[in-house]
Amino acid sequence: MKVISSFIIAFFLMNSYASSQLEASLSSSEVVLGDSLTLTIKVIHEAADEPFVSFLPVNAEVINKRQSRSTRAFLQGGQLVEERATTNVYELQPVKGGYVHIRQIKADIDKKVLKHKSLRAKVVKEARKPKDFFMKAELSKDEVFVGEAVDVNYYLYSKRDTTMHVIKKFPLLKDFLKRFEIPRSQRERVNLGGELYYRQLMYKARAYPTKTGELKIDPITLEFKYADYRNRRRDIFGMSMQFSTGRYKERTLRSKIEKLKVLPLPVEGVPKNFTGLVGKHNFNLSISSEKVIVNDALEARLEVTGEGALEKFDPVRLFDDTYFESFDPKAEVSEINALETKKIIDYTYLAKKSGTIPQRVLKLSYFDPEKREYVETDLTIPEISIFGSGTKSETIASNDVKQSNTSAPKDLSDSEEEIEKLVGPFYREKDIRVFDLKILNLILFLILVAIIFFPGFKKFIFSGRKVKTLGPKDLNYKNLHDYLLYYFPEGDNLRDRIEKSPLPPATKLYFKDLLTKAEKNEYKSEKNKLEYNKRHMKEVVKALNGSH
């Protein structure tokens, strides 16, 4: 009985999901008398028959009509379902002032009648005066796949000069993995609806949707000041009696909420090696050495560049545990340009057993939204030979080539047998003293005397740039990232720069832990508390400027 009821429920759920839908919208909520208005009616259905659409226009006439059709296929309940969409676009002409009403919107399809609520638009005699200022969020794409990158630019449009821009409320974009950027203050001249405006980019985000459907693009709130010249006093000849730039007024604007349609990735043809990345990507693998001794380390680096959300790309497995002991890989994400990002993953392995790992090809794949298909790429892992006193592998000592201890020795001069796996001697570098120790001690003694007895020399030696410290309110990933890049220039990544810095060990651990928490807050939307430690911040100043 439970099986039958479950089947009935699943059957009704499938039918309800695949049921027909009716969508209707007007191009604007307000239209000027004499201009046209667009009505769009879209019917989504499975039946092959064309739907019959009808509506009742009030205070408007239909002056044009066009129709388009589209189909798409998807898997539902293990079955291939074909969905059709018929879109009718009507151009309406208002008759007089007041309101245009669209009533009794219906669609007859597959012996069913679909209905939609009435729509209306206000008819005005004259167009509204263009605004002097407004904020607008502009998207690089109107429709994307889940995980695909979309750029969100927040612009300030103004007809006057503005200054002292302050963002009062930032957009959250909670349904996105995002990277934010406050761009340089540059403005351009644009024509918008026949009106000239200054357009200035105030805030920029590269966002990756994490779920499907119609997602909301949060607004931004901006505060700025502008010069008001209308209240300047003039003399009897109409000339201005003030030569200043006028009185400044303050204004606060908020952009409108925008919508983004997010499609799911195709379920057909998903490869097992799919990395989850959407967009074009390149993979590059480098290994420190193809020959290693037991108990020595082998290092590998995987570089992934592309336009996808690399923060969610997990390190792939290069070697199994047969020959190597593996350590947790270290990863860091950095931006190359406005469109591409690079993720560097550093692997460290410790050889524990002699043998040979044959060359193999590691296949990785990503989804190309332009071609709408999965693209597979090959990553070649070279042959690795491990030598030493560890347990021999069958690839090194085969039973077919073992010799008896009692066999007679061979004459090497007559032997044509090739000697394999012969490795040359390994040499260690030896430090060579370049300067004589007595001369070096004399130089250090003279420098010490100059520092003690000549303050000017001391100032010359220890003078440098003034080191600034982060405040408690400055602790976020962006500020910490820029701070470490600026003051600690040596190293391949941020953690390497911290490790190579002259900071004390405790301060190094503090900054590494702070960086880890900040990265999780930024890229994984966690809420780790970033604790401010004044003592460790002072250690940065001491290490760079010296405590003299």
CSV table of N, CA and C in Angstrom, one decimal, residues 129-221:
chain,number,residue,atom,x,y,z
A,129,LYS,N,10.4,64.9,-16.3
A,129,LYS,CA,11.7,65.5,-16.5
A,129,LYS,C,12.8,64.6,-16.0
A,130,PRO,N,13.8,64.4,-16.8
A,130,PRO,CA,14.9,63.5,-16.4
A,130,PRO,C,15.5,63.9,-15.1
A,131,LYS,N,15.9,62.9,-14.3
A,131,LYS,CA,16.5,63.1,-13.0
A,131,LYS,C,17.9,63.6,-13.2
A,132,ASP,N,18.3,64.5,-12.2
A,132,ASP,CA,19.7,64.9,-12.2
A,132,ASP,C,20.7,63.9,-11.7
A,133,PHE,N,20.2,63.0,-10.8
A,133,PHE,CA,21.1,62.0,-10.3
A,133,PHE,C,20.2,60.7,-10.1
A,134,PHE,N,20.9,59.6,-10.4
A,134,PHE,CA,20.3,58.3,-10.0
A,134,PHE,C,21.4,57.2,-10.0
A,135,MET,N,21.1,56.1,-9.2
A,135,MET,CA,22.0,55.0,-9.2
A,135,MET,C,21.4,53.8,-9.9
A,136,LYS,N,22.3,53.0,-10.6
A,136,LYS,CA,21.8,51.9,-11.4
A,136,LYS,C,22.8,50.8,-11.3
A,137,ALA,N,22.3,49.5,-11.1
A,137,ALA,CA,23.1,48.3,-11.1
A,137,ALA,C,22.9,47.7,-12.5
A,138,GLU,N,24.1,47.6,-13.2
A,138,GLU,CA,24.0,47.0,-14.6
A,138,GLU,C,24.8,45.7,-14.6
A,139,LEU,N,24.1,44.7,-15.2
A,139,LEU,CA,24.6,43.3,-15.2
A,139,LEU,C,25.2,43.0,-16.6
A,140,SER,N,26.3,42.3,-16.6
A,140,SER,CA,27.0,41.9,-17.9
A,140,SER,C,26.1,40.9,-18.7
A,141,LYS,N,25.3,40.1,-18.0
A,141,LYS,CA,24.5,39.1,-18.6
A,141,LYS,C,23.1,39.1,-17.9
A,142,ASP,N,22.1,38.8,-18.7
A,142,ASP,CA,20.7,38.7,-18.2
A,142,ASP,C,20.3,37.3,-17.8
A,143,GLU,N,21.1,36.3,-18.3
A,143,GLU,CA,20.8,34.9,-18.1
A,143,GLU,C,22.1,34.1,-18.0
A,144,VAL,N,22.3,33.3,-16.9
A,144,VAL,CA,23.5,32.6,-16.8
A,144,VAL,C,23.2,31.2,-16.2
A,145,PHE,N,24.2,30.3,-16.3
A,145,PHE,CA,24.1,29.0,-15.6
A,145,PHE,C,24.6,29.1,-14.2
A,146,VAL,N,24.2,28.2,-13.4
A,146,VAL,CA,24.6,28.2,-12.0
A,146,VAL,C,26.1,28.0,-12.0
A,147,GLY,N,26.8,28.9,-11.2
A,147,GLY,CA,28.3,28.8,-11.2
A,147,GLY,C,29.0,29.7,-12.2
A,148,GLU,N,28.2,30.3,-13.2
A,148,GLU,CA,28.8,31.1,-14.2
A,148,GLU,C,29.0,32.5,-13.7
A,149,ALA,N,30.1,33.1,-14.2
A,149,ALA,CA,30.4,34.5,-13.7
A,149,ALA,C,29.5,35.5,-14.3
A,150,VAL,N,29.1,36.5,-13.5
A,150,VAL,CA,28.4,37.7,-14.0
A,150,VAL,C,28.9,38.9,-13.3
A,151,ASP,N,29.2,40.0,-14.1
A,151,ASP,CA,29.7,41.2,-13.5
A,151,ASP,C,28.6,42.1,-13.2
A,152,VAL,N,28.6,42.6,-12.0
A,152,VAL,CA,27.6,43.6,-11.5
A,152,VAL,C,28.3,44.9,-11.2
A,153,ASN,N,27.9,45.9,-12.0
A,153,ASN,CA,28.6,47.3,-11.9
A,153,ASN,C,27.5,48.2,-11.4
A,154,TYR,N,27.9,48.9,-10.3
A,154,TYR,CA,27.0,49.9,-9.7
A,154,TYR,C,27.4,51.3,-10.2
A,155,TYR,N,26.6,52.0,-11.0
A,155,TYR,CA,27.0,53.3,-11.6
A,155,TYR,C,26.2,54.4,-10.9
A,156,LEU,N,26.9,55.6,-10.8
A,156,LEU,CA,26.2,56.8,-10.5
A,156,LEU,C,26.1,57.7,-11.7
A,157,TYR,N,24.8,58.0,-12.1
A,157,TYR,CA,24.6,58.9,-13.3
A,157,TYR,C,24.2,60.3,-12.7
A,158,SER,N,24.9,61.3,-13.2
A,158,SER,CA,24.7,62.6,-12.7
A,158,SER,C,24.8,63.6,-13.9
A,159,LYS,N,24.1,64.7,-13.8
A,159,LYS,CA,24.2,65.8,-14.7
A,159,LYS,C,25.1,67.0,-14.2
A,160,ARG,N,25.5,66.8,-12.9
A,160,ARG,CA,26.4,67.8,-12.3
A,160,ARG,C,27.6,67.2,-11.7
A,161,ASP,N,28.6,68.0,-11.3
A,161,ASP,CA,29.8,67.5,-10.7
A,161,ASP,C,29.4,67.0,-9.3
A,162,THR,N,30.0,65.9,-8.9
A,162,THR,CA,29.7,65.3,-7.6
A,162,THR,C,31.1,65.0,-6.9
A,163,THR,N,31.1,65.0,-5.6
A,163,THR,CA,32.3,64.7,-4.8
A,163,THR,C,32.0,64.0,-3.5
A,164,MET,N,33.0,63.6,-2.8
A,164,MET,CA,32.9,63.0,-1.5
A,164,MET,C,31.9,61.8,-1.5
A,165,HIS,N,32.1,60.8,-2.3
A,165,HIS,CA,31.3,59.7,-2.4
A,165,HIS,C,31.5,58.7,-1.3
A,166,VAL,N,30.5,58.3,-0.6
A,166,VAL,CA,30.6,57.4,0.5
A,166,VAL,C,29.5,56.3,0.4
A,167,ILE,N,29.9,55.0,0.3
A,167,ILE,CA,28.9,53.9,0.3
A,167,ILE,C,28.4,53.7,1.7
A,168,LYS,N,27.1,53.9,1.8
A,168,LYS,CA,26.5,53.8,3.2
A,168,LYS,C,26.0,52.3,3.4
A,169,LYS,N,25.6,51.7,2.4
A,169,LYS,CA,25.2,50.3,2.5
A,169,LYS,C,25.6,49.5,1.3
A,170,PHE,N,26.4,48.4,1.6
A,170,PHE,CA,26.9,47.6,0.5
A,170,PHE,C,25.9,46.5,0.1
A,171,PRO,N,25.9,46.0,-1.1
A,171,PRO,CA,25.0,44.9,-1.5
A,171,PRO,C,25.6,43.6,-0.9
A,172,LEU,N,24.6,42.7,-0.4
A,172,LEU,CA,25.0,41.5,0.2
A,172,LEU,C,25.2,40.3,-0.8
A,173,LEU,N,24.3,40.2,-1.7
A,173,LEU,CA,24.3,39.1,-2.7
A,173,LEU,C,24.5,37.8,-2.1
A,174,LYS,N,23.6,37.4,-1.2
A,174,LYS,CA,23.7,36.2,-0.4
A,174,LYS,C,23.6,34.9,-1.1
A,175,ASP,N,23.0,34.9,-2.3
A,175,ASP,CA,22.9,33.7,-3.1
A,175,ASP,C,24.0,33.6,-4.1
A,176,PHE,N,25.1,34.3,-3.9
A,176,PHE,CA,26.2,34.3,-4.8
A,176,PHE,C,27.5,34.1,-4.1
A,177,LEU,N,28.5,33.5,-4.7
A,177,LEU,CA,29.9,33.6,-4.3
A,177,LEU,C,30.4,34.8,-5.1
A,178,LYS,N,31.0,35.7,-4.3
A,178,LYS,CA,31.3,37.0,-5.0
A,178,LYS,C,32.7,37.5,-4.6
A,179,ARG,N,33.2,38.4,-5.5
A,179,ARG,CA,34.4,39.2,-5.2
A,179,ARG,C,34.1,40.6,-5.5
A,180,PHE,N,34.4,41.5,-4.5
A,180,PHE,CA,34.0,42.9,-4.6
A,180,PHE,C,35.3,43.7,-4.9
A,181,GLU,N,35.0,44.8,-5.5
A,181,GLU,CA,36.1,45.8,-5.8
A,181,GLU,C,35.6,47.2,-5.8
A,182,ILE,N,36.3,48.1,-5.2
A,182,ILE,CA,36.0,49.5,-5.2
A,182,ILE,C,37.0,50.1,-6.3
A,183,PRO,N,36.4,50.4,-7.5
A,183,PRO,CA,37.3,50.8,-8.6
A,183,PRO,C,37.8,52.3,-8.4
A,184,ARG,N,38.8,52.6,-9.2
A,184,ARG,CA,39.3,54.0,-9.2
A,184,ARG,C,38.2,54.9,-9.7
A,185,SER,N,38.2,56.1,-9.2
A,185,SER,CA,37.2,57.1,-9.5
A,185,SER,C,37.4,57.7,-10.9
A,186,GLN,N,36.8,57.1,-11.9
A,186,GLN,CA,36.8,57.6,-13.3
A,186,GLN,C,35.4,57.8,-13.8
A,187,ARG,N,35.2,58.8,-14.5
A,187,ARG,CA,33.8,59.1,-15.1
A,187,ARG,C,33.9,59.3,-16.6
A,188,GLU,N,32.8,59.0,-17.2
A,188,GLU,CA,32.7,59.1,-18.7
A,188,GLU,C,31.4,59.8,-19.0
A,189,ARG,N,31.3,60.3,-20.3
A,189,ARG,CA,30.1,61.0,-20.8
A,189,ARG,C,29.3,60.0,-21.6
A,190,VAL,N,28.0,59.9,-21.2
A,190,VAL,CA,27.1,58.9,-21.9
A,190,VAL,C,25.8,59.6,-22.3
A,191,ASN,N,25.2,59.0,-23.3
A,191,ASN,CA,23.9,59.5,-23.8
A,191,ASN,C,22.8,58.5,-23.3
A,192,LEU,N,21.9,58.9,-22.5
A,192,LEU,CA,20.9,58.0,-22.0
A,192,LEU,C,19.5,58.6,-22.3
A,193,GLY,N,18.8,58.0,-23.3
A,193,GLY,CA,17.5,58.5,-23.6
A,193,GLY,C,17.5,59.9,-24.2
A,194,GLY,N,18.5,60.3,-24.9
A,194,GLY,CA,18.6,61.6,-25.4
A,194,GLY,C,19.2,62.6,-24.4
A,195,GLU,N,19.5,62.2,-23.2
A,195,GLU,CA,20.0,63.1,-22.2
A,195,GLU,C,21.5,62.7,-21.9
A,196,LEU,N,22.3,63.8,-21.8
A,196,LEU,CA,23.7,63.6,-21.5
A,196,LEU,C,23.9,63.5,-20.0
A,197,TYR,N,24.7,62.5,-19.6
A,197,TYR,CA,25.0,62.2,-18.2
A,197,TYR,C,26.5,62.0,-18.0
A,198,TYR,N,27.0,62.3,-16.8
A,198,TYR,CA,28.3,61.7,-16.3
A,198,TYR,C,28.0,60.4,-15.7
A,199,ARG,N,28.7,59.4,-16.1
A,199,ARG,CA,28.6,58.0,-15.5
A,199,ARG,C,29.9,57.6,-14.8
A,200,GLN,N,29.7,57.3,-13.5
A,200,GLN,CA,30.9,56.9,-12.7
A,200,GLN,C,30.7,55.6,-12.0
A,201,LEU,N,31.6,54.7,-12.2
A,201,LEU,CA,31.5,53.4,-11.5
A,201,LEU,C,31.9,53.5,-10.1
A,202,MET,N,31.0,53.2,-9.2
A,202,MET,CA,31.2,53.3,-7.7
A,202,MET,C,31.6,52.0,-7.0
A,203,TYR,N,31.1,50.9,-7.6
A,203,TYR,CA,31.3,49.6,-6.9
A,203,TYR,C,31.1,48.5,-8.0
A,204,LYS,N,32.0,47.5,-7.8
A,204,LYS,CA,32.0,46.4,-8.8
A,204,LYS,C,32.0,45.1,-8.1
A,205,ALA,N,31.3,44.1,-8.6
A,205,ALA,CA,31.3,42.8,-8.0
A,205,ALA,C,31.3,41.8,-9.2
A,206,ARG,N,32.1,40.7,-9.0
A,206,ARG,CA,32.0,39.5,-9.9
A,206,ARG,C,31.4,38.5,-9.1
A,207,ALA,N,30.2,38.0,-9.5
A,207,ALA,CA,29.3,37.1,-8.7
A,207,ALA,C,29.1,35.8,-9.5
A,208,TYR,N,29.0,34.7,-8.7
A,208,TYR,CA,28.8,33.4,-9.2
A,208,TYR,C,27.6,32.8,-8.5
A,209,PRO,N,26.4,32.7,-9.2
A,209,PRO,CA,25.2,32.2,-8.5
A,209,PRO,C,25.4,30.8,-8.0
A,210,THR,N,24.9,30.5,-6.8
A,210,THR,CA,25.0,29.2,-6.2
A,210,THR,C,23.7,28.4,-6.2
A,211,LYS,N,22.7,29.0,-6.7
A,211,LYS,CA,21.4,28.2,-6.9
A,211,LYS,C,20.7,28.7,-8.1
A,212,THR,N,19.7,28.0,-8.6
A,212,THR,CA,19.0,28.3,-9.8
A,212,THR,C,17.7,29.1,-9.5
A,213,GLY,N,17.1,29.6,-10.5
A,213,GLY,CA,15.9,30.4,-10.4
A,213,GLY,C,16.1,31.9,-10.7
A,214,GLU,N,15.2,32.7,-10.3
A,214,GLU,CA,15.3,34.2,-10.5
A,214,GLU,C,15.9,34.8,-9.2
A,215,LEU,N,17.1,35.2,-9.2
A,215,LEU,CA,17.8,35.7,-8.1
A,215,LEU,C,17.8,37.2,-8.0
A,216,LYS,N,17.9,37.7,-6.8
A,216,LYS,CA,17.8,39.1,-6.6
A,216,LYS,C,19.2,39.7,-6.5
A,217,ILE,N,19.4,40.8,-7.3
A,217,ILE,CA,20.6,41.6,-7.2
A,217,ILE,C,20.4,42.8,-6.2
A,218,ASP,N,21.0,42.7,-5.1
A,218,ASP,CA,20.8,43.7,-4.0
A,218,ASP,C,21.2,45.1,-4.4
A,219,PRO,N,20.5,46.1,-3.9
A,219,PRO,CA,20.8,47.5,-4.3
A,219,PRO,C,22.0,48.0,-3.4
A,220,ILE,N,22.5,49.2,-3.8
A,220,ILE,CA,23.6,49.8,-3.1
A,220,ILE,C,23.1,51.2,-2.7
A,221,THR,N,23.5,51.7,-1.6
A,221,THR,CA,23.1,53.1,-1.1
A,221,THR,C,24.4,53.9,-1.1
